[in-house]
PDB file of C-alpha atoms and ligand atoms in Angstrom:
ATOM      1  CA  MET Y   1     118.471  41.893 105.874  1.00  0.00           C
ATOM      2  CA  LYS Y   2     118.034  41.195 102.202  1.00  0.00           C
ATOM      3  CA  ILE Y   3     120.564  42.382  99.630  1.00  0.00           C
ATOM      4  CA  SER Y   4     118.772  42.475  96.290  1.00  0.00           C
ATOM      5  CA  LYS Y   5     121.321  43.770  93.790  1.00  0.00           C
ATOM      6  CA  LEU Y   6     124.471  45.685  93.011  1.00  0.00           C
ATOM      7  CA  ASN Y   7     123.165  49.229  92.899  1.00  0.00           C
ATOM      8  CA  HIS Y   8     126.215  51.078  91.628  1.00  0.00           C
ATOM      9  CA  ILE Y   9     129.988  51.170  91.454  1.00  0.00           C
ATOM     10  CA  ALA Y  10     131.595  54.483  92.399  1.00  0.00           C
ATOM     11  CA  ILE Y  11     134.794  55.909  90.947  1.00  0.00           C
ATOM     12  CA  ALA Y  12     136.692  58.649  92.764  1.00  0.00           C
ATOM     13  CA  CYS Y  13     137.811  61.397  90.390  1.00  0.00           C
ATOM     14  CA  ARG Y  14     140.122  64.347  90.837  1.00  0.00           C
ATOM     15  CA  ASP Y  15     139.173  65.668  87.444  1.00  0.00           C
ATOM     16  CA  LEU Y  16     135.476  65.023  86.850  1.00  0.00           C
ATOM     17  CA  ASP Y  17     135.535  66.527  83.333  1.00  0.00           C
ATOM     18  CA  LYS Y  18     138.205  64.058  82.279  1.00  0.00           C
ATOM     19  CA  HIS Y  19     136.063  61.146  83.469  1.00  0.00           C
ATOM     20  CA  LEU Y  20     132.899  62.581  81.885  1.00  0.00           C
ATOM     21  CA  LYS Y  21     134.768  62.718  78.587  1.00  0.00           C
ATOM     22  CA  LEU Y  22     136.097  59.173  78.997  1.00  0.00           C
ATOM     23  CA  PHE Y  23     132.779  57.560  79.881  1.00  0.00           C
ATOM     24  CA  GLY Y  24     130.526  59.867  77.838  1.00  0.00           C
ATOM     25  CA  GLU Y  25     132.430  60.654  74.647  1.00  0.00           C
ATOM     26  CA  ILE Y  26     134.989  57.871  74.360  1.00  0.00           C
ATOM     27  CA  PHE Y  27     132.924  54.976  75.765  1.00  0.00           C
ATOM     28  CA  GLY Y  28     129.635  56.496  74.575  1.00  0.00           C
ATOM     29  CA  MET Y  29     127.779  55.811  77.806  1.00  0.00           C
ATOM     30  CA  PRO Y  30     124.654  57.780  78.847  1.00  0.00           C
ATOM     31  CA  LEU Y  31     125.775  60.413  81.336  1.00  0.00           C
ATOM     32  CA  GLY Y  32     123.394  61.977  83.828  1.00  0.00           C
ATOM     33  CA  ASP Y  33     123.674  65.567  85.005  1.00  0.00           C
ATOM     34  CA  VAL Y  34     126.450  66.599  87.372  1.00  0.00           C
ATOM     35  CA  VAL Y  35     124.826  67.224  90.750  1.00  0.00           C
ATOM     36  CA  GLU Y  36     126.488  68.969  93.676  1.00  0.00           C
ATOM     37  CA  VAL Y  37     125.967  67.401  97.095  1.00  0.00           C
ATOM     38  CA  PRO Y  38     127.316  70.050  99.502  1.00  0.00           C
ATOM     39  CA  SER Y  39     126.445  67.974 102.593  1.00  0.00           C
ATOM     40  CA  GLN Y  40     129.074  65.462 101.484  1.00  0.00           C
ATOM     41  CA  GLY Y  41     131.414  67.923  99.786  1.00  0.00           C
ATOM     42  CA  VAL Y  42     131.151  66.165  96.444  1.00  0.00           C
ATOM     43  CA  LYS Y  43     129.795  66.538  92.948  1.00  0.00           C
ATOM     44  CA  VAL Y  44     128.379  63.433  91.343  1.00  0.00           C
ATOM     45  CA  ALA Y  45     127.320  62.174  87.934  1.00  0.00           C
ATOM     46  CA  PHE Y  46     125.587  58.854  87.389  1.00  0.00           C
ATOM     47  CA  ILE Y  47     125.870  56.705  84.281  1.00  0.00           C
ATOM     48  CA  GLU Y  48     122.797  54.543  83.836  1.00  0.00           C
ATOM     49  CA  LEU Y  49     123.450  51.128  82.338  1.00  0.00           C
ATOM     50  CA  PRO Y  50     120.747  48.459  82.008  1.00  0.00           C
ATOM     51  CA  ASN Y  51     122.178  46.292  84.785  1.00  0.00           C
ATOM     52  CA  VAL Y  52     124.023  48.730  87.057  1.00  0.00           C
ATOM     53  CA  ARG Y  53     124.919  52.380  87.501  1.00  0.00           C
ATOM     54  CA  ILE Y  54     128.368  53.928  87.662  1.00  0.00           C
ATOM     55  CA  GLU Y  55     128.780  56.880  90.019  1.00  0.00           C
ATOM     56  CA  LEU Y  56     131.533  59.389  89.262  1.00  0.00           C
ATOM     57  CA  ILE Y  57     132.373  61.375  92.390  1.00  0.00           C
ATOM     58  CA  ALA Y  58     134.731  64.325  92.744  1.00  0.00           C
ATOM     59  CA  PRO Y  59     135.480  66.703  95.631  1.00  0.00           C
ATOM     60  CA  LEU Y  60     133.621  70.020  95.617  1.00  0.00           C
ATOM     61  CA  ASP Y  61     136.476  71.808  97.373  1.00  0.00           C
ATOM     62  CA  ASP Y  62     139.680  71.320  99.380  1.00  0.00           C
ATOM     63  CA  GLN Y  63     137.710  70.499 102.555  1.00  0.00           C
ATOM     64  CA  ALA Y  64     135.903  67.459 101.145  1.00  0.00           C
ATOM     65  CA  ASN Y  65     136.530  64.126 102.865  1.00  0.00           C
ATOM     66  CA  LEU Y  66     137.027  62.562  99.457  1.00  0.00           C
ATOM     67  CA  ASN Y  67     140.362  64.397  99.186  1.00  0.00           C
ATOM     68  CA  LYS Y  68     141.770  62.100 101.876  1.00  0.00           C
ATOM     69  CA  PHE Y  69     140.860  59.064  99.798  1.00  0.00           C
ATOM     70  CA  LEU Y  70     142.357  60.605  96.654  1.00  0.00           C
ATOM     71  CA  GLU Y  71     145.596  61.480  98.462  1.00  0.00           C
ATOM     72  CA  LYS Y  72     145.892  57.956  99.822  1.00  0.00           C
ATOM     73  CA  HIS Y  73     144.704  55.912  96.844  1.00  0.00           C
ATOM     74  CA  GLY Y  74     144.585  58.239  93.846  1.00  0.00           C
ATOM     75  CA  GLU Y  75     141.766  58.131  91.318  1.00  0.00           C
ATOM     76  CA  GLY Y  76     139.994  54.830  90.874  1.00  0.00           C
ATOM     77  CA  LEU Y  77     137.390  52.545  92.375  1.00  0.00           C
ATOM     78  CA  HIS Y  78     135.938  54.084  95.529  1.00  0.00           C
ATOM     79  CA  HIS Y  79     133.010  51.952  96.675  1.00  0.00           C
ATOM     80  CA  ILE Y  80     130.380  49.458  95.626  1.00  0.00           C
ATOM     81  CA  SER Y  81     126.789  50.091  96.579  1.00  0.00           C
ATOM     82  CA  LEU Y  82     124.451  47.258  97.492  1.00  0.00           C
ATOM     83  CA  ALA Y  83     120.684  47.657  97.622  1.00  0.00           C
ATOM     84  CA  VAL Y  84     119.122  46.448 100.861  1.00  0.00           C
ATOM     85  CA  ASP Y  85     115.506  46.368 102.001  1.00  0.00           C
ATOM     86  CA  ASP Y  86     116.148  47.950 105.419  1.00  0.00           C
ATOM     87  CA  ILE Y  87     119.412  49.777 106.186  1.00  0.00           C
ATOM     88  CA  LYS Y  88     118.796  50.163 109.928  1.00  0.00           C
ATOM     89  CA  ALA Y  89     118.053  46.476 110.332  1.00  0.00           C
ATOM     90  CA  ALA Y  90     121.057  45.621 108.168  1.00  0.00           C
ATOM     91  CA  LEU Y  91     123.389  47.741 110.330  1.00  0.00           C
ATOM     92  CA  ILE Y  92     122.175  45.994 113.484  1.00  0.00           C
ATOM     93  CA  GLU Y  93     122.432  42.534 111.949  1.00  0.00           C
ATOM     94  CA  LEU Y  94     125.893  43.210 110.497  1.00  0.00           C
ATOM     95  CA  SER Y  95     127.144  44.703 113.761  1.00  0.00           C
ATOM     96  CA  ASP Y  96     126.045  41.510 115.544  1.00  0.00           C
ATOM     97  CA  LYS Y  97     128.077  39.581 112.954  1.00  0.00           C
ATOM     98  CA  GLY Y  98     131.190  41.684 113.520  1.00  0.00           C
ATOM     99  CA  VAL Y  99     130.963  44.036 110.533  1.00  0.00           C
ATOM    100  CA  GLY Y 100     131.721  47.639 111.438  1.00  0.00           C
ATOM    101  CA  ALA Y 101     129.962  50.689 110.053  1.00  0.00           C
ATOM    102  CA  ILE Y 102     131.273  54.167 109.299  1.00  0.00           C
ATOM    103  CA  ASP Y 103     127.682  55.442 109.506  1.00  0.00           C
ATOM    104  CA  LYS Y 104     125.876  54.202 112.589  1.00  0.00           C
ATOM    105  CA  GLU Y 105     122.624  55.625 111.193  1.00  0.00           C
ATOM    106  CA  PRO Y 106     121.394  55.928 107.590  1.00  0.00           C
ATOM    107  CA  ARG Y 107     121.987  59.343 106.025  1.00  0.00           C
ATOM    108  CA  PRO Y 108     121.015  60.918 102.696  1.00  0.00           C
ATOM    109  CA  GLY Y 109     123.267  59.687  99.915  1.00  0.00           C
ATOM    110  CA  ALA Y 110     124.438  61.257  96.685  1.00  0.00           C
ATOM    111  CA  ASP Y 111     121.149  60.553  94.923  1.00  0.00           C
ATOM    112  CA  ASN Y 112     119.078  61.499  97.985  1.00  0.00           C
ATOM    113  CA  ARG Y 113     118.263  57.970  99.065  1.00  0.00           C
ATOM    114  CA  PRO Y 114     119.256  56.754 102.531  1.00  0.00           C
ATOM    115  CA  VAL Y 115     122.718  55.169 102.639  1.00  0.00           C
ATOM    116  CA  ALA Y 116     125.224  53.893 105.194  1.00  0.00           C
ATOM    117  CA  PHE Y 117     128.858  53.000 104.638  1.00  0.00           C
ATOM    118  CA  LEU Y 118     130.464  49.919 106.168  1.00  0.00           C
ATOM    119  CA  HIS Y 119     134.031  49.967 107.413  1.00  0.00           C
ATOM    120  CA  PRO Y 120     136.474  48.561 104.828  1.00  0.00           C
ATOM    121  CA  LYS Y 121     138.633  47.131 107.612  1.00  0.00           C
ATOM    122  CA  THR Y 122     135.773  44.704 108.292  1.00  0.00           C
ATOM    123  CA  THR Y 123     134.757  44.076 104.673  1.00  0.00           C
ATOM    124  CA  GLY Y 124     137.919  42.764 103.071  1.00  0.00           C
ATOM    125  CA  GLY Y 125     139.284  46.181 102.143  1.00  0.00           C
ATOM    126  CA  VAL Y 126     136.255  47.099 100.030  1.00  0.00           C
ATOM    127  CA  LEU Y 127     134.303  50.229 100.918  1.00  0.00           C
ATOM    128  CA  ILE Y 128     130.675  49.097 100.783  1.00  0.00           C
ATOM    129  CA  GLU Y 129     127.693  51.428 100.749  1.00  0.00           C
ATOM    130  CA  LEU Y 130     124.298  50.088 101.669  1.00  0.00           C
ATOM    131  CA  GLU Y 131     121.517  51.899  99.871  1.00  0.00           C
ATOM    132  CA  LYS Y 132     117.774  51.625 100.474  1.00  0.00           C
ATOM    133  CA  ASP Y 133     116.298  49.472  97.715  1.00  0.00           C
TER     134      ASP Y 133
HETATM  135 CO1   CO W 201     127.561  55.576  96.120  1.00  0.00          CO
END
């Protein structure tokens, strides 16, 4: 397993428009299009910075899993995404080292690249997403 970089930081939003205004208009950052990802029940917009991306994620509807996070924690930091060379190999290696995974297999992520989430109970309370480099 080789982790090459911080891919993105994700912020959970109840009100995506409010965050688009904050990051786009007030901070003047380059906003990408809002994309709906029905398989995960979310809509997503990426902000591309030279060294890292910021992912704004909001629930698509009342059924979205993200609502549970928002009820528990409110709006704010949701996960960090690390780029790895091989997600499957990383999951096996991390499991051997006692790190739990929410996703036992890679699945398509918000920007259509394979991802897998690790369990925050085994990663110091931080929700970590592994994304194919
Ligand atoms: Co992400």
